[in-house]
PDB file of C-alpha atoms in Angstrom:
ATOM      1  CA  UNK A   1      -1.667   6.911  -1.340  1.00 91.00           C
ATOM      2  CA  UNK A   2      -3.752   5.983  -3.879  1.00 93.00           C
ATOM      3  CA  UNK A   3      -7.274   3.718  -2.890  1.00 96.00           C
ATOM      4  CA  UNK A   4      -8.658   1.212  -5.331  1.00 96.00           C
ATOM      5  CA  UNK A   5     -10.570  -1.902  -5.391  1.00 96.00           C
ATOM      6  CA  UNK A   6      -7.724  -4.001  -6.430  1.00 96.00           C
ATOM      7  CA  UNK A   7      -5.279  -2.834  -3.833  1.00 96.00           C
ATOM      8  CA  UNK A   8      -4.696  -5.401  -1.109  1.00 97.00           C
ATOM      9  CA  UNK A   9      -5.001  -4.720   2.734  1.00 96.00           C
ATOM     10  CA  UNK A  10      -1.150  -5.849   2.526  1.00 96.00           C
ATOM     11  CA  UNK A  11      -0.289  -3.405   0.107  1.00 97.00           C
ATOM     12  CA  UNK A  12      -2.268  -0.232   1.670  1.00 97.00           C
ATOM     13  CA  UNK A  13      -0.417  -1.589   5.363  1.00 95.00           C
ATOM     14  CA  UNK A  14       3.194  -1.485   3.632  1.00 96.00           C
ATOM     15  CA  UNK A  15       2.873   1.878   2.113  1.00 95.00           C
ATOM     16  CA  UNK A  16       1.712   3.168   5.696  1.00 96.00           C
ATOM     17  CA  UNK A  17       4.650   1.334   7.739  1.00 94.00           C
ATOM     18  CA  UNK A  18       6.938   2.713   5.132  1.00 95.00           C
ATOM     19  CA  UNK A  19       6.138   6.024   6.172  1.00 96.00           C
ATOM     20  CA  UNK A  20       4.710   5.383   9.535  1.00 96.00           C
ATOM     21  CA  UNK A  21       7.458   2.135  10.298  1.00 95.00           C
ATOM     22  CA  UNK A  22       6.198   1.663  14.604  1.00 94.00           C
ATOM     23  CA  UNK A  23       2.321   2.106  13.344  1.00 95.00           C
ATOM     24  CA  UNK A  24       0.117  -0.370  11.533  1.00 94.00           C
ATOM     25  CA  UNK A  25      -3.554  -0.255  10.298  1.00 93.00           C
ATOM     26  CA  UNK A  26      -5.872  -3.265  10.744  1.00 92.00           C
ATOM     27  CA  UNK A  27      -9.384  -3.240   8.117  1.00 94.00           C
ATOM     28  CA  UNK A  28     -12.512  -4.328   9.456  1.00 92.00           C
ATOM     29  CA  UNK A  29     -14.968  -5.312   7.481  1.00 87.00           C
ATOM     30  CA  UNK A  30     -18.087  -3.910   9.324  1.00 77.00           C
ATOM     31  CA  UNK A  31     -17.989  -1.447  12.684  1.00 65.00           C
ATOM     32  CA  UNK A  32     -18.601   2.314  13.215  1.00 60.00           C
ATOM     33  CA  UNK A  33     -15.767   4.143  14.001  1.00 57.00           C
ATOM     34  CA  UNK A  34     -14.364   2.842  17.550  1.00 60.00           C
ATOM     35  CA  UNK A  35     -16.265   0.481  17.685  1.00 66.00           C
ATOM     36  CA  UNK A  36     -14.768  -2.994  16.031  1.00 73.00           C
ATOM     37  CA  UNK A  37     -15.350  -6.766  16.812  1.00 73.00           C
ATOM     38  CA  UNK A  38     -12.209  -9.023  16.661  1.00 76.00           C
ATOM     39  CA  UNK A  39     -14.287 -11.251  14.743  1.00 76.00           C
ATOM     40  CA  UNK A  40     -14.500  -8.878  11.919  1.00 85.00           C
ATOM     41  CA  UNK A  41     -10.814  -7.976  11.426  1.00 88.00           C
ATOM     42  CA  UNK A  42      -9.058  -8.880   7.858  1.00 91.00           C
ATOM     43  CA  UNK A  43      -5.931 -10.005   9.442  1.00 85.00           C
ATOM     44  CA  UNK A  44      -4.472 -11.616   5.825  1.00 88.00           C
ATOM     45  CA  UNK A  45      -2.691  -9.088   3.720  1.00 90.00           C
ATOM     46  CA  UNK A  46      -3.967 -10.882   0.435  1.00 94.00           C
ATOM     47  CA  UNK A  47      -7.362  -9.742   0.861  1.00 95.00           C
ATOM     48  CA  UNK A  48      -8.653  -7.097  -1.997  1.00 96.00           C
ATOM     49  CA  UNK A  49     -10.194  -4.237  -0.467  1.00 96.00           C
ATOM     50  CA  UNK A  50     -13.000  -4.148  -3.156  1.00 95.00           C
ATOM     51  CA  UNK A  51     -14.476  -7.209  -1.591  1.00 94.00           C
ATOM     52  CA  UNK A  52     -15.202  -5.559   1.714  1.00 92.00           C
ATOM     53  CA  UNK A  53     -15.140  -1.570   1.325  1.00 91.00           C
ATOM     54  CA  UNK A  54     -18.260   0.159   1.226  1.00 83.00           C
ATOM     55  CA  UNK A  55     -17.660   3.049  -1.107  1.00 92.00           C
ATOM     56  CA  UNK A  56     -15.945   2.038  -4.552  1.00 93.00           C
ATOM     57  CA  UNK A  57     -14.327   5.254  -5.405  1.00 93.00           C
ATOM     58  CA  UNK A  58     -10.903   5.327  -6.388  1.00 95.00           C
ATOM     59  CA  UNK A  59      -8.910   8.763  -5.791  1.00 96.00           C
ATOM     60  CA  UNK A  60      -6.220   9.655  -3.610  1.00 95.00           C
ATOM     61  CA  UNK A  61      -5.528   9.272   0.224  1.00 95.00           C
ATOM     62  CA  UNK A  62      -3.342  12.043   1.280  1.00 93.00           C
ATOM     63  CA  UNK A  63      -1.918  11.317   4.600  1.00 95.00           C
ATOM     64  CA  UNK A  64      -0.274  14.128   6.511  1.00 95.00           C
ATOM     65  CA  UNK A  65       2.054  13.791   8.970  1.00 95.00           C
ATOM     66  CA  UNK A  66       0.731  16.193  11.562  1.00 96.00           C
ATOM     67  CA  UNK A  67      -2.917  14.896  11.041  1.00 96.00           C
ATOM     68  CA  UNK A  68      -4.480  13.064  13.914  1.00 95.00           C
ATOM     69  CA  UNK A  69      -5.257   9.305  14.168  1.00 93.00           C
ATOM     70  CA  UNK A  70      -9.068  10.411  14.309  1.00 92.00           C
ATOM     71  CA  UNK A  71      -8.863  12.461  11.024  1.00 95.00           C
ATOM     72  CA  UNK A  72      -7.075   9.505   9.083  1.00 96.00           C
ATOM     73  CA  UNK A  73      -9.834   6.749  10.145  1.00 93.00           C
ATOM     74  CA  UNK A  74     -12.607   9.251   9.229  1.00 93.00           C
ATOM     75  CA  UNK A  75     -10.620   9.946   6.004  1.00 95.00           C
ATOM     76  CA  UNK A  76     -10.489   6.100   5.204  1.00 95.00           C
ATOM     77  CA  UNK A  77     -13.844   5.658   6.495  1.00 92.00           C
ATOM     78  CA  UNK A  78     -15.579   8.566   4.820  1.00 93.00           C
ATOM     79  CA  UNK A  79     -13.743   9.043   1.455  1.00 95.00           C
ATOM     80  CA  UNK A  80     -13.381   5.129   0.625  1.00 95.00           C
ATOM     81  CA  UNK A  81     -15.571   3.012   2.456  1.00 93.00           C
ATOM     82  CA  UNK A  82     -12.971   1.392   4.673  1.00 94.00           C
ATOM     83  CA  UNK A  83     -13.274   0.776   8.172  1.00 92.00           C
ATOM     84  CA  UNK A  84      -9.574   0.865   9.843  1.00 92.00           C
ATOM     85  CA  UNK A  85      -7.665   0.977  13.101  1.00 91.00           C
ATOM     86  CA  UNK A  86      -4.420   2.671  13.848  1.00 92.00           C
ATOM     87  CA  UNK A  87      -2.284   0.532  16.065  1.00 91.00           C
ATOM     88  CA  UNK A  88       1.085   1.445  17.916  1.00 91.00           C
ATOM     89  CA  UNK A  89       4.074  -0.167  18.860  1.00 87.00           C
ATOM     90  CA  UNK A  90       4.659  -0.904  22.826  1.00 84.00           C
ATOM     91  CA  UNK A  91       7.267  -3.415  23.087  1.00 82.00           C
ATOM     92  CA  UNK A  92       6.600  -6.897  21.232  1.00 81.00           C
ATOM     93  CA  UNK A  93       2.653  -5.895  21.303  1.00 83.00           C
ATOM     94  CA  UNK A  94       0.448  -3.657  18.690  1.00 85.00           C
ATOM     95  CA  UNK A  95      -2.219  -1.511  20.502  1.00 84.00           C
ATOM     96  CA  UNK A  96      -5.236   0.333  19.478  1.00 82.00           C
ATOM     97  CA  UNK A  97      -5.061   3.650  19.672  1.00 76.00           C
ATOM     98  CA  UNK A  98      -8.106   4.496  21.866  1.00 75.00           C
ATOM     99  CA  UNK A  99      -6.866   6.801  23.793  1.00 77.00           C
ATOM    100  CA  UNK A 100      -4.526   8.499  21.681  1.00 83.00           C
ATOM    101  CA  UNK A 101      -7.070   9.038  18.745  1.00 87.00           C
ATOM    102  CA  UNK A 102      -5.975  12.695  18.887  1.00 90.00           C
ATOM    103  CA  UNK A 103      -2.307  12.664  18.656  1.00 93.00           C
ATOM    104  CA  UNK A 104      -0.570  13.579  15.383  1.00 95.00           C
ATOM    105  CA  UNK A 105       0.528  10.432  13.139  1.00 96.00           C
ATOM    106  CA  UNK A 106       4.447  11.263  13.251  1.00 96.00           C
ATOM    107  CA  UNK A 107       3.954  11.855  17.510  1.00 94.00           C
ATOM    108  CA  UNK A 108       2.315   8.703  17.471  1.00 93.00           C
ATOM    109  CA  UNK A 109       4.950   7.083  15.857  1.00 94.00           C
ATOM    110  CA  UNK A 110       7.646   8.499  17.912  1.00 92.00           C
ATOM    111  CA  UNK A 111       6.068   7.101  20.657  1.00 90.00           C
ATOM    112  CA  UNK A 112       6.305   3.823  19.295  1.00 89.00           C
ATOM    113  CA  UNK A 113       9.773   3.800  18.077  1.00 90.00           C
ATOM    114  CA  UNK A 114      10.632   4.854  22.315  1.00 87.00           C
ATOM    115  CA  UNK A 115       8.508   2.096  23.387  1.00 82.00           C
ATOM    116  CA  UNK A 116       9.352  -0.525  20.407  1.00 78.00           C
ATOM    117  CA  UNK A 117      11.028  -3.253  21.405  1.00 60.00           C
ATOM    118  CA  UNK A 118      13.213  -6.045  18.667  1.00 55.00           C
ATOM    119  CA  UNK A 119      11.170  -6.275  15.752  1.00 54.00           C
ATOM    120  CA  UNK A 120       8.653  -8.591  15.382  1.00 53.00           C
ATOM    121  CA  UNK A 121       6.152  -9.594  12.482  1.00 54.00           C
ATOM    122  CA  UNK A 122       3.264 -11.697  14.800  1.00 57.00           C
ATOM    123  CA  UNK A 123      -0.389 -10.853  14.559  1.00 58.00           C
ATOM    124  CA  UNK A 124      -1.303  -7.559  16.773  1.00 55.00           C
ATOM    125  CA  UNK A 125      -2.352  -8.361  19.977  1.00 54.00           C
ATOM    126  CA  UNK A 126      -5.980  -6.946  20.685  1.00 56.00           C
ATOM    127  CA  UNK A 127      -5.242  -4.574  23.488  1.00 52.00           C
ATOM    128  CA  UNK A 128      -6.532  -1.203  24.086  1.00 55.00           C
ATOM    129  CA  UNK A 129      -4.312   1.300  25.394  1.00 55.00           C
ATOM    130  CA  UNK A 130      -5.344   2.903  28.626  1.00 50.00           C
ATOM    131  CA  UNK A 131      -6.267   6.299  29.588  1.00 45.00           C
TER     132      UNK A 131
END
């Protein structure tokens, strides 16, 4: 995936759902790692990440299937400035991914797609999922 200022948060979401389709990442634009306010979440799609991000180096995201949800948000975080949040499908609801932080992306998403219920294209719901 490649990261540069002009991208969009929209854009960088849809190119993650295509490949991840029951996970979503949210951008904040301050926090330190799992730790996020509400009140700092970009929750338009329009939004150009060089407006926010901390780092303004353009390169290359690669995202592996088999790495964990930890290891992507430190990628994003470390590599381009860019404070995100996986979230998973569970019914009509997005989740944060708390306490599975150290599950594989494609595991994760599995999960989702058996606990996904009828599509829906709302605004997450801020819940954390429990231990």
């Amino acid at each position: 995936m490649a990261i540069h200022d002009a991208l969009t948060t929209g854009e960088i979401r849809k190119d993650f759902s295509a490949r991840f389709p029951f996970l979503r990442i949210e951008f904040f634009r301050s926090g330190t790692g799992k730790k996020y306010s509400p009140s700092e979440r970009i929750s338009d799609g329009e939004t150009v990440i060089g407006t926010f991000r901390k780092k303004h180096v353009d390169g290359a995201l690669v995202i592996d299937a088999g790495e964990t949800v930890s290891e992507l948000e430190k990628n994003f975080r470390e590599q381009f400035g860019l404070n995100v949040q996986v979230m998973r499908r569970a019914g009509n609801t997005w989740l944060m991914t708390t306490s599975t932080d150290t599950m594989p992306l494609e595991n994760l998403d599995e999960l989702g797609a058996e606990l996904a219920g009828p599509p829906e294209t709302g605004e997450p719901v801020d819940i954390h999922e429990q231990s």
